[in-house]
Tab-separated table of C-alpha atoms in Angstrom:
chain	number	residue	atom	x	y	z
A	295	MET	CA	-8.545	38.570	-184.188
A	296	SER	CA	-7.737	41.869	-182.605
A	297	ASN	CA	-6.823	43.685	-186.012
A	298	TYR	CA	-10.057	43.551	-187.117
A	299	ASN	CA	-13.016	45.644	-186.462
A	300	LYS	CA	-15.840	42.715	-184.516
A	301	GLU	CA	-18.736	44.599	-185.063
A	302	HIS	CA	-17.993	44.117	-188.837
A	303	TYR	CA	-18.692	40.389	-188.413
A	304	SER	CA	-20.326	40.965	-185.102
A	305	ALA	CA	-23.815	41.303	-187.216
A	306	ASP	CA	-24.083	37.837	-188.328
A	307	TYR	CA	-23.271	38.338	-191.835
A	308	ILE	CA	-21.895	36.515	-194.858
A	309	GLU	CA	-22.953	38.309	-198.095
A	310	LEU	CA	-23.459	36.043	-201.489
A	311	SER	CA	-21.880	37.285	-204.358
A	312	ILE	CA	-21.516	35.185	-207.561
A	313	ASN	CA	-18.814	35.406	-209.303
A	314	MET	CA	-20.247	36.180	-212.765
A	315	ASN	CA	-18.787	34.881	-215.973
A	316	ASP	CA	-20.905	35.020	-219.672
A	317	ASP	CA	-21.864	31.709	-220.601
A	318	ASN	CA	-18.470	30.659	-222.911
A	319	ASP	CA	-16.141	27.969	-223.344
A	320	ASP	CA	-13.025	30.078	-221.551
A	321	PRO	CA	-12.613	29.353	-217.453
A	322	PRO	CA	-13.607	31.788	-214.946
A	323	ASP	CA	-10.762	34.454	-215.172
A	324	HIS	CA	-10.022	35.158	-211.538
A	325	SER	CA	-6.154	36.478	-212.288
A	326	ASN	CA	-7.085	39.916	-210.973
A	327	ASP	CA	-9.235	38.985	-208.240
A	328	SER	CA	-6.944	39.580	-204.989
A	329	ARG	CA	-9.602	37.187	-203.482
A	330	PHE	CA	-8.405	33.854	-204.770
A	331	HIS	CA	-4.800	34.521	-203.990
A	332	ASN	CA	-2.671	33.825	-200.741
A	333	LYS	CA	-5.777	32.985	-198.896
A	334	GLU	CA	-7.552	30.903	-196.265
A	335	ALA	CA	-10.643	31.150	-194.626
A	336	SER	CA	-10.972	29.233	-191.105
A	337	THR	CA	-14.250	29.591	-188.671
A	338	ALA	CA	-14.940	30.651	-185.031
A	339	LEU	CA	-18.160	29.783	-183.299
A	340	LEU	CA	-18.100	33.057	-181.533
A	341	SER	CA	-20.796	35.118	-179.292
A	342	GLY	CA	-21.111	39.203	-179.675
A	343	PRO	CA	-21.274	41.174	-176.738
A	344	ASN	CA	-25.560	41.481	-177.465
A	345	ASN	CA	-26.482	38.155	-178.818
A	346	ASN	CA	-26.130	34.653	-178.986
A	347	GLU	CA	-25.458	34.087	-182.535
A	348	ASP	CA	-22.615	32.182	-184.357
A	349	PHE	CA	-20.741	33.800	-187.208
A	350	ILE	CA	-17.689	33.227	-189.253
A	351	VAL	CA	-14.400	34.693	-189.682
A	352	TYR	CA	-12.231	34.943	-191.931
A	353	ASP	CA	-8.695	35.010	-191.595
A	354	THR	CA	-7.561	37.759	-194.504
A	355	THR	CA	-7.901	41.458	-195.336
A	356	THR	CA	-8.479	40.901	-198.822
A	357	MET	CA	-12.551	40.702	-198.549
A	358	HIS	CA	-14.223	43.731	-199.185
A	359	GLU	CA	-17.297	43.344	-200.852
A	360	GLU	CA	-19.904	45.950	-200.349
A	361	ILE	CA	-22.780	44.212	-197.949
A	362	LYS	CA	-26.086	44.789	-199.640
A	363	PRO	CA	-29.256	46.167	-197.462
A	364	THR	CA	-30.580	43.496	-195.585
A	365	THR	CA	-34.404	44.611	-196.986
A	366	THR	CA	-32.653	44.126	-200.552
A	367	HIS	CA	-31.915	40.597	-199.324
A	368	ALA	CA	-34.635	39.322	-198.016
A	369	LYS	CA	-37.183	40.525	-200.865
A	370	LEU	CA	-34.517	38.954	-202.989
A	371	LEU	CA	-34.398	35.210	-201.225
A	372	ALA	CA	-38.583	35.610	-200.524
A	373	ILE	CA	-38.761	36.772	-205.021
A	374	GLN	CA	-37.029	33.400	-205.840
A	375	ALA	CA	-37.097	30.805	-202.680
A	376	PHE	CA	-41.010	31.840	-202.309
A	377	PRO	CA	-42.504	30.055	-205.924
A	378	SER	CA	-39.808	26.792	-205.356
A	379	LEU	CA	-41.348	26.194	-201.701
A	380	ILE	CA	-44.890	26.121	-202.929
A	381	ILE	CA	-44.025	24.066	-205.927
A	382	SER	CA	-42.381	21.617	-203.242
A	383	VAL	CA	-45.390	21.272	-201.235
A	384	ILE	CA	-47.906	20.937	-204.005
A	385	GLY	CA	-45.784	18.328	-204.649
A	386	LEU	CA	-45.180	17.113	-201.284
A	387	LEU	CA	-48.747	16.841	-200.844
A	388	PHE	CA	-49.347	15.083	-204.155
A	389	ALA	CA	-46.246	12.441	-202.698
A	390	GLY	CA	-48.345	12.564	-198.918
A	391	ASP	CA	-51.596	11.251	-201.049
A	392	LEU	CA	-49.710	8.671	-203.046
A	393	MET	CA	-48.664	7.667	-199.695
A	394	ASP	CA	-52.656	7.697	-198.289
A	395	GLU	CA	-53.516	5.911	-201.267
A	396	PHE	CA	-50.957	3.334	-201.842
A	397	GLN	CA	-51.495	2.207	-197.685
A	398	HIS	CA	-54.863	0.223	-199.686
A	399	TRP	CA	-53.208	-0.831	-202.439
A	400	ASP	CA	-52.944	-5.178	-202.585
A	401	VAL	CA	-49.293	-5.349	-202.616
A	402	PHE	CA	-48.771	-2.376	-199.528
A	403	LEU	CA	-51.275	-4.764	-197.550
A	404	LYS	CA	-49.691	-8.237	-198.017
A	405	THR	CA	-46.178	-6.945	-197.962
A	406	PRO	CA	-46.419	-4.066	-194.775
A	407	GLU	CA	-42.646	-3.806	-194.622
A	408	LEU	CA	-42.946	-1.525	-197.279
A	409	PHE	CA	-44.447	0.943	-195.458
A	410	ILE	CA	-40.791	1.111	-193.654
A	411	LEU	CA	-39.189	1.225	-196.571
A	412	LEU	CA	-40.640	3.799	-198.339
A	413	PRO	CA	-38.802	6.714	-195.251
A	414	ILE	CA	-35.719	4.991	-195.218
A	415	LEU	CA	-35.838	4.942	-198.931
A	416	LEU	CA	-37.080	8.297	-199.554
A	417	ASN	CA	-34.517	9.965	-196.943
A	418	LEU	CA	-31.600	8.419	-198.785
A	419	LYS	CA	-32.843	9.445	-202.117
A	420	GLY	CA	-33.676	12.803	-201.057
A	421	ASN	CA	-29.994	13.299	-199.343
A	422	LEU	CA	-28.605	12.381	-202.337
A	423	GLU	CA	-30.520	14.465	-204.586
A	424	MET	CA	-30.300	17.192	-202.309
A	425	ASN	CA	-26.577	16.988	-201.630
A	426	LEU	CA	-26.199	16.686	-205.629
A	427	ALA	CA	-27.768	20.229	-205.917
A	428	ALA	CA	-25.978	21.898	-203.289
A	429	ARG	CA	-23.203	20.718	-205.284
A	430	PHE	CA	-23.939	22.212	-208.140
A	431	SER	CA	-25.467	25.115	-206.868
A	432	THR	CA	-21.953	25.852	-205.323
A	433	SER	CA	-20.119	25.421	-208.020
A	434	SER	CA	-22.343	27.602	-210.060
A	435	ASN	CA	-22.284	30.485	-207.656
A	436	LEU	CA	-18.415	29.845	-207.943
A	437	GLY	CA	-18.433	30.384	-211.842
A	438	GLU	CA	-16.863	26.324	-212.174
A	439	LEU	CA	-19.938	25.416	-214.224
A	440	ASP	CA	-19.305	28.362	-216.643
A	441	PHE	CA	-16.594	26.705	-218.453
A	442	GLY	CA	-18.000	24.185	-221.387
A	443	PRO	CA	-15.417	21.317	-221.141
A	444	ALA	CA	-15.617	22.191	-217.150
A	445	ARG	CA	-19.586	22.363	-217.421
A	446	LYS	CA	-19.728	18.715	-218.902
A	447	SER	CA	-17.258	16.697	-216.744
A	448	PHE	CA	-18.715	18.000	-214.021
A	449	ILE	CA	-22.167	16.233	-215.119
A	450	ILE	CA	-21.166	13.354	-216.133
A	451	GLY	CA	-19.222	12.275	-213.148
A	452	ASN	CA	-21.757	13.901	-210.744
A	453	LEU	CA	-24.392	11.895	-212.490
A	454	SER	CA	-22.355	8.435	-212.608
A	455	LEU	CA	-21.839	9.158	-208.635
A	456	LEU	CA	-25.350	9.254	-208.437
A	457	GLN	CA	-26.229	6.083	-209.958
A	458	VAL	CA	-23.388	4.320	-207.702
A	459	GLN	CA	-24.714	6.033	-204.470
A	460	SER	CA	-28.479	5.248	-205.134
A	461	ILE	CA	-28.270	1.646	-206.371
A	462	VAL	CA	-26.381	1.321	-202.977
A	463	SER	CA	-28.426	3.163	-200.998
A	464	GLY	CA	-31.336	1.477	-202.967
A	465	ALA	CA	-29.659	-2.118	-201.628
A	466	VAL	CA	-29.119	-1.155	-198.363
A	467	ALA	CA	-33.024	0.507	-197.913
A	468	GLY	CA	-33.957	-2.837	-199.195
A	469	ILE	CA	-32.675	-4.982	-196.973
A	470	ALA	CA	-32.801	-2.717	-193.853
A	471	SER	CA	-36.444	-2.393	-194.030
A	472	PHE	CA	-36.815	-6.448	-194.355
A	473	ALA	CA	-34.621	-6.576	-190.802
A	474	LEU	CA	-36.686	-4.247	-189.368
A	475	GLY	CA	-39.743	-5.660	-190.561
A	476	LEU	CA	-38.487	-9.165	-188.975
A	477	ILE	CA	-37.445	-7.159	-185.480
A	478	THR	CA	-40.532	-5.318	-185.231
A	479	LYS	CA	-43.053	-8.575	-186.316
A	480	PRO	CA	-41.035	-11.239	-185.190
A	481	ASP	CA	-44.088	-13.949	-185.620
A	482	SER	CA	-44.837	-12.984	-189.423
A	483	SER	CA	-43.935	-15.451	-192.266
A	484	THR	CA	-40.652	-14.235	-194.557
A	485	SER	CA	-38.639	-15.813	-196.758
A	486	TYR	CA	-35.546	-15.313	-199.290
A	487	TYR	CA	-37.633	-14.078	-202.064
A	488	GLU	CA	-39.383	-11.340	-200.184
A	489	MET	CA	-36.380	-10.016	-199.113
A	490	MET	CA	-35.432	-10.010	-202.829
A	491	PHE	CA	-38.652	-8.898	-204.183
A	492	MET	CA	-37.829	-5.880	-201.623
A	493	THR	CA	-34.476	-5.489	-202.417
A	494	ALA	CA	-34.789	-5.746	-206.173
A	495	SER	CA	-38.058	-3.161	-206.060
A	496	SER	CA	-35.807	-0.566	-203.714
A	497	MET	CA	-32.702	-0.342	-206.013
A	498	VAL	CA	-34.871	-0.342	-209.765
A	499	SER	CA	-36.352	2.591	-207.968
A	500	ALA	CA	-33.687	4.602	-207.069
A	501	SER	CA	-31.754	4.231	-209.787
A	502	PHE	CA	-34.378	4.945	-212.340
A	503	SER	CA	-35.441	8.425	-210.161
A	504	ALA	CA	-31.897	9.281	-209.945
A	505	ALA	CA	-31.174	8.841	-213.579
A	506	ILE	CA	-34.529	11.136	-213.957
A	507	LEU	CA	-33.777	13.599	-211.335
A	508	GLY	CA	-29.881	14.185	-211.668
A	509	VAL	CA	-30.741	15.320	-215.149
A	510	PHE	CA	-33.723	17.404	-214.187
A	511	MET	CA	-31.551	19.178	-211.013
A	512	CYS	CA	-28.160	19.283	-213.880
A	513	ALA	CA	-30.482	21.253	-216.484
A	514	LEU	CA	-32.326	23.541	-213.467
A	515	ILE	CA	-29.112	24.757	-212.218
A	516	ILE	CA	-27.584	25.245	-215.663
A	517	LEU	CA	-30.704	27.684	-216.321
A	518	CYS	CA	-30.329	29.425	-212.824
A	519	ARG	CA	-26.939	30.817	-213.790
A	520	ARG	CA	-27.999	31.519	-217.469
A	521	PHE	CA	-30.728	33.648	-215.954
A	522	ASP	CA	-28.943	35.192	-213.152
A	523	VAL	CA	-31.351	32.980	-210.413
A	524	ASP	CA	-29.955	32.188	-207.109
A	525	PRO	CA	-30.166	28.190	-207.491
A	526	ASP	CA	-29.368	28.192	-203.865
A	527	ASN	CA	-32.681	29.193	-203.257
A	528	ILE	CA	-34.475	26.793	-205.353
A	529	ALA	CA	-32.457	23.526	-206.371
A	530	CYS	CA	-33.058	21.443	-202.931
A	531	PRO	CA	-37.025	22.348	-202.605
A	532	LEU	CA	-37.670	21.360	-205.936
A	533	ALA	CA	-35.423	18.205	-205.534
A	534	SER	CA	-36.744	17.273	-202.519
A	535	SER	CA	-39.952	17.095	-203.550
A	536	THR	CA	-39.980	16.022	-207.108
A	537	GLY	CA	-37.763	13.122	-205.968
A	538	ASP	CA	-40.253	11.994	-203.371
A	539	ILE	CA	-42.976	12.067	-206.323
A	540	VAL	CA	-40.754	9.983	-208.872
A	541	THR	CA	-39.444	7.688	-206.284
A	542	LEU	CA	-42.800	6.742	-204.907
A	543	ILE	CA	-44.525	5.995	-208.722
A	544	LEU	CA	-41.674	4.137	-209.082
A	545	LEU	CA	-41.445	1.851	-206.102
A	546	ALA	CA	-45.044	1.316	-205.929
A	547	ALA	CA	-45.012	0.374	-209.814
A	548	SER	CA	-41.895	-1.622	-209.635
A	549	ALA	CA	-43.645	-3.413	-206.536
A	550	SER	CA	-46.856	-4.092	-207.983
A	551	LEU	CA	-44.990	-5.592	-211.364
A	552	LEU	CA	-42.668	-8.262	-209.275
A	553	GLN	CA	-45.356	-9.323	-206.596
A	554	SER	CA	-46.498	-11.883	-209.104
A	555	GLN	CA	-43.252	-13.228	-209.253
A	556	MET	CA	-41.847	-12.930	-205.527
A	557	GLU	CA	-41.540	-16.666	-205.493
A	558	ASN	CA	-39.028	-17.110	-208.481
A	559	ILE	CA	-35.308	-15.988	-209.186
A	560	LEU	CA	-36.810	-12.457	-211.248
A	561	SER	CA	-36.052	-10.230	-208.113
A	562	THR	CA	-32.608	-12.179	-207.901
A	563	LEU	CA	-31.437	-11.559	-210.885
A	564	ILE	CA	-32.273	-8.030	-211.365
A	565	VAL	CA	-30.509	-7.028	-207.726
A	566	THR	CA	-27.698	-9.170	-209.765
A	567	VAL	CA	-27.590	-7.394	-212.625
A	568	MET	CA	-27.870	-3.780	-210.514
A	569	LEU	CA	-25.111	-4.764	-208.541
A	570	PHE	CA	-23.199	-5.464	-211.992
A	571	MET	CA	-23.989	-1.825	-212.830
A	572	ILE	CA	-22.054	-0.190	-209.767
A	573	PRO	CA	-18.304	-0.953	-210.795
A	574	CYS	CA	-19.192	0.450	-214.345
A	575	PHE	CA	-20.665	3.705	-213.159
A	576	GLY	CA	-17.975	3.500	-210.473
A	577	TRP	CA	-15.140	3.436	-213.027
A	578	ILE	CA	-16.692	6.438	-214.687
A	579	VAL	CA	-16.537	7.895	-211.422
A	580	TRP	CA	-13.054	7.365	-210.510
A	581	ARG	CA	-11.883	8.616	-213.802
A	582	ASN	CA	-13.178	12.109	-213.150
A	583	ARG	CA	-11.334	14.746	-211.237
A	584	HIS	CA	-14.320	16.258	-209.851
A	585	VAL	CA	-15.719	13.579	-208.231
A	586	LYS	CA	-12.820	11.125	-208.293
A	587	GLU	CA	-12.803	11.951	-204.467
A	588	LEU	CA	-16.560	11.397	-203.608
A	589	LEU	CA	-16.828	7.960	-204.387
A	590	PHE	CA	-15.319	6.673	-201.028
A	591	ALA	CA	-16.259	9.824	-198.858
A	592	GLY	CA	-19.348	11.258	-198.117
A	593	TRP	CA	-21.025	7.903	-196.917
A	594	THR	CA	-20.909	7.960	-193.699
A	595	PRO	CA	-23.815	10.825	-192.854
A	596	ILE	CA	-25.633	9.237	-195.839
A	597	VAL	CA	-25.789	5.690	-193.942
A	598	LEU	CA	-26.445	7.400	-190.533
A	599	ALA	CA	-29.241	9.917	-191.999
A	600	MET	CA	-30.355	5.865	-192.983
A	601	ILE	CA	-30.504	4.612	-189.745
A	602	ILE	CA	-32.287	7.515	-187.761
A	603	SER	CA	-34.640	7.840	-190.496
A	604	SER	CA	-35.527	4.247	-189.850
A	605	LEU	CA	-36.689	5.047	-186.683
A	606	ALA	CA	-39.353	7.270	-188.206
A	607	GLY	CA	-40.338	4.525	-190.449
A	608	ILE	CA	-40.970	2.350	-187.839
A	609	LEU	CA	-42.980	4.792	-186.041
A	610	LEU	CA	-45.179	5.666	-189.393
A	611	GLU	CA	-45.934	2.276	-189.775
A	612	ALA	CA	-47.240	1.813	-186.261
A	613	ASN	CA	-49.455	4.620	-186.287
A	614	VAL	CA	-50.240	5.201	-190.127
A	615	GLU	CA	-53.549	2.948	-189.899
A	616	GLN	CA	-54.502	3.784	-186.663
A	617	TYR	CA	-54.838	7.669	-186.536
A	618	LYS	CA	-55.642	9.199	-189.990
A	619	GLY	CA	-53.970	11.512	-192.056
A	620	VAL	CA	-50.696	10.233	-190.996
A	621	ALA	CA	-50.017	8.826	-194.673
A	622	LEU	CA	-50.722	12.630	-195.774
A	623	LEU	CA	-49.756	15.052	-193.331
A	624	THR	CA	-46.153	13.871	-192.605
A	625	PRO	CA	-44.253	13.924	-196.034
A	626	VAL	CA	-45.175	17.862	-195.694
A	627	LEU	CA	-44.270	18.211	-192.680
A	628	ILE	CA	-40.724	16.920	-192.344
A	629	GLY	CA	-40.757	17.920	-195.856
A	630	LEU	CA	-41.019	22.054	-195.644
A	631	ALA	CA	-39.381	21.916	-192.840
A	632	GLY	CA	-36.422	19.795	-194.432
A	633	ASN	CA	-36.649	21.972	-197.974
A	634	LEU	CA	-36.247	25.776	-195.652
A	635	GLY	CA	-33.566	23.825	-193.653
A	636	SER	CA	-31.511	22.724	-197.078
A	637	ILE	CA	-31.763	26.199	-198.282
A	638	TYR	CA	-30.534	27.786	-195.428
A	639	ALA	CA	-27.683	24.944	-195.446
A	640	SER	CA	-27.003	25.460	-199.315
A	641	ARG	CA	-26.810	29.392	-198.693
A	642	ILE	CA	-24.155	29.006	-195.692
A	643	SER	CA	-21.742	26.163	-198.046
A	644	THR	CA	-21.532	28.762	-200.842
A	645	CYS	CA	-20.637	31.758	-198.812
A	646	LEU	CA	-18.123	29.511	-196.619
A	647	HIS	CA	-16.781	28.067	-200.195
A	648	SER	CA	-16.655	31.464	-201.649
A	649	GLU	CA	-15.670	33.303	-198.248
A	650	THR	CA	-18.449	36.072	-198.600
A	651	PHE	CA	-21.031	37.331	-196.426
A	652	GLU	CA	-24.479	36.946	-195.511
A	653	ASN	CA	-26.916	38.228	-192.656
A	654	TYR	CA	-27.816	34.818	-190.884
A	655	ARG	CA	-30.559	36.262	-188.980
A	656	MET	CA	-32.213	37.767	-191.838
A	657	VAL	CA	-32.136	34.706	-193.247
A	658	GLU	CA	-33.326	32.627	-190.429
A	659	TYR	CA	-36.208	35.234	-189.910
A	660	SER	CA	-37.332	35.208	-193.464
A	661	LEU	CA	-37.271	31.437	-194.116
A	662	LEU	CA	-39.025	30.871	-191.191
A	663	ALA	CA	-41.742	33.706	-192.157
A	664	MET	CA	-42.133	31.892	-195.352
A	665	ASN	CA	-42.788	28.614	-193.751
A	666	VAL	CA	-46.449	30.501	-192.391
A	667	PRO	CA	-47.969	31.526	-196.040
A	668	VAL	CA	-46.758	27.439	-197.659
A	669	GLN	CA	-48.837	25.907	-194.362
A	670	LEU	CA	-51.897	28.337	-194.590
A	671	VAL	CA	-51.489	27.480	-198.682
A	672	PHE	CA	-51.836	23.562	-197.545
A	673	MET	CA	-54.056	23.465	-195.150
A	674	VAL	CA	-56.702	25.849	-197.062
A	675	ILE	CA	-55.930	22.533	-199.957
A	676	ILE	CA	-56.237	19.346	-197.874
A	677	TRP	CA	-59.750	21.573	-196.569
A	678	GLY	CA	-60.711	22.413	-199.728
A	679	PHE	CA	-60.266	19.052	-201.004
A	680	ASN	CA	-61.243	17.454	-198.317
A	681	MET	CA	-58.376	15.231	-198.098
A	682	GLY	CA	-57.061	12.672	-195.661
A	683	GLN	CA	-60.701	11.747	-193.772
A	684	LEU	CA	-59.784	14.522	-191.268
A	685	ASP	CA	-62.064	16.159	-189.242
A	686	TYR	CA	-60.917	19.767	-190.078
A	687	THR	CA	-61.283	21.989	-186.651
A	688	VAL	CA	-59.741	24.826	-184.951
A	689	TRP	CA	-58.042	22.395	-182.671
A	690	PHE	CA	-56.440	20.327	-185.330
A	691	PHE	CA	-55.535	23.391	-187.576
A	692	LEU	CA	-53.586	25.047	-184.855
A	693	THR	CA	-51.876	22.174	-183.640
A	694	TYR	CA	-50.730	21.882	-186.554
A	695	PHE	CA	-49.418	24.799	-187.827
A	696	ILE	CA	-47.582	25.326	-184.406
A	697	ILE	CA	-45.716	21.984	-184.780
A	698	SER	CA	-44.768	23.207	-188.180
A	699	MET	CA	-43.227	26.454	-186.852
A	700	ILE	CA	-41.351	24.437	-184.112
A	701	CYS	CA	-40.106	21.850	-186.816
A	702	THR	CA	-38.883	24.758	-189.138
A	703	TRP	CA	-37.218	26.671	-186.484
A	704	ILE	CA	-35.459	23.569	-185.013
A	705	CYS	CA	-34.211	22.256	-188.510
A	706	LEU	CA	-33.150	26.299	-189.557
A	707	LYS	CA	-30.948	26.583	-186.002
A	708	THR	CA	-29.887	22.552	-186.367
A	709	GLY	CA	-28.469	22.820	-190.663
A	710	LYS	CA	-26.422	26.331	-189.454
A	711	LEU	CA	-24.770	24.435	-186.515
A	712	ILE	CA	-24.120	21.758	-188.193
A	713	SER	CA	-23.138	23.418	-191.252
A	714	LEU	CA	-20.448	25.352	-189.147
A	715	ILE	CA	-19.548	22.480	-187.250
A	716	CYS	CA	-18.353	20.547	-190.611
A	717	TRP	CA	-16.898	23.466	-192.158
A	718	LYS	CA	-14.784	24.075	-188.641
A	719	MET	CA	-13.953	20.584	-188.585
A	720	GLY	CA	-12.908	20.273	-192.877
A	721	TYR	CA	-15.804	18.664	-193.997
A	722	ASP	CA	-17.526	19.786	-196.904
A	723	PRO	CA	-21.020	21.424	-195.907
A	724	ASP	CA	-22.519	20.156	-199.074
A	725	ASN	CA	-21.599	16.551	-198.510
A	726	TYR	CA	-22.799	16.516	-194.935
A	727	VAL	CA	-25.565	18.547	-193.754
A	728	ILE	CA	-28.544	17.471	-195.711
A	729	PRO	CA	-28.394	13.813	-194.519
A	730	TYR	CA	-27.697	14.513	-191.130
A	731	LEU	CA	-30.597	17.274	-191.234
A	732	THR	CA	-33.126	15.753	-192.794
A	733	ALA	CA	-33.340	12.468	-190.627
A	734	ILE	CA	-33.265	14.469	-187.752
A	735	ILE	CA	-36.449	16.103	-188.657
A	736	ASP	CA	-37.486	13.179	-189.895
A	737	VAL	CA	-37.790	11.720	-186.770
A	738	ILE	CA	-39.025	14.901	-184.800
A	739	GLY	CA	-41.829	15.735	-187.279
A	740	THR	CA	-43.316	12.277	-187.124
A	741	VAL	CA	-42.980	12.179	-183.272
A	742	LEU	CA	-44.155	15.606	-182.923
A	743	LEU	CA	-47.408	15.176	-185.313
A	744	VAL	CA	-47.926	11.324	-183.431
A	745	SER	CA	-47.995	12.694	-180.125
A	746	SER	CA	-50.274	15.745	-181.413
A	747	PHE	CA	-52.545	13.570	-182.485
A	748	ARG	CA	-52.538	11.252	-179.756
A	749	ALA	CA	-53.124	14.846	-177.080
A	750	LEU	CA	-56.421	16.067	-179.245
A	751	THR	CA	-57.837	12.523	-179.313
A	752	LEU	CA	-57.273	11.928	-175.838
A	753	THR	CA	-58.806	15.381	-174.157
A	754	GLY	CA	-61.301	15.063	-176.765
A	755	ALA	CA	-60.563	18.028	-178.996
A	756	THR	CA	-60.671	16.191	-182.105
A	757	ASP	CA	-61.015	12.320	-182.620
A	758	MET	CA	-58.045	11.839	-184.958
A	759	THR	CA	-58.335	7.484	-184.997
A	760	SER	CA	-59.104	6.190	-188.166
A	761	VAL	CA	-62.572	4.472	-189.263
A	762	ASN	CA	-61.157	1.174	-188.894
A	763	THR	CA	-59.783	1.894	-185.392
A	764	ASN	CA	-62.743	2.900	-184.572
A	765	ALA	CA	-64.317	0.048	-185.711
């Protein structure tokens, strides 16, 4: 590295560049691009003399891309990402309102383990769809979707892979939430039919939502490419928020329909049919060279993320009835922080794959700053419509805002660290970072929110306990 001008890299640069290719049936032509010949990139976690930021160094002398002004990057990031974040927070708000409404439904009252299932399933499904969005964003920015037959193969392979992952994740989430319900409430009366009921509801909602959202994400990223919009800035937030809404609605509908048939074999038959679909979609994936290796890879972060997020599920179930507004605020708090972190991680992954530069510090500060107006919009909405049966005091707004900034800062730093570590260890950040990131912020956000509600109640600043608890 002594032959390189360290100052050239020490500003935390990885600039994003998109290899443009008009929408045609010819593959991108890189024959005259020296960047694609005899070049291998490696990462190093370095500390500059005047800062403690991590940055990436490439072992190549062929990279001479012009670094765009920081203000241009910040403006472009804000223009593209801010609308998607507003849409996502509205979606998350709607998802939180649905959770707040569902807690009073008969099916959720009779089967409280569904509250353990909710965060586990939403985390698993969100990770799968955000991984899909990150992979497609990287492929789009590299020009790999510009070739017609390759684009079709990418879409079919990834949608089939998403079905395999969703059905398996749905089964695991259903069984895991049932087991956690037994652990947390050992005296409750449970049966084999209840386990099959929860598993069938989870698998059906996971599979159908994967089909709907998979097609939506593929179409969105292709449109982004056509209109010269960086999908890294918008894909993951929209995948997260729309995925939560669709999965929540499908889970509530599936559980409500199957509840009356809980004591017969209908749920068992549904689980059997869904399991039979796994090898069918798996065969399609195995024959697709673009996603073949992902059929057995990338499961570790998904499973570990499920285990981590189950802690948030247990905590949510224990406090959803004790503190008012927890079901409404939790999806937005952890969802928005996760969306900002996923944008950051997705941009880093694209830059690592394309071996280009980006200003780390500018992106971090821009994304952290965007959390402020988005959270303000959210708080104005819940205050204006008097949602969540909350006491809207100054202490409540101030406490929630501080927690949201802490969660976002933790998510951004964690996303960057995990991305660089995964790349250095030879793992694709598109498939590994987001599951860990969202699971960690699920637990941290839920703990901070519940702790702040408890502190506000104990100090007398604001009574956050629910009406039923007080009664």
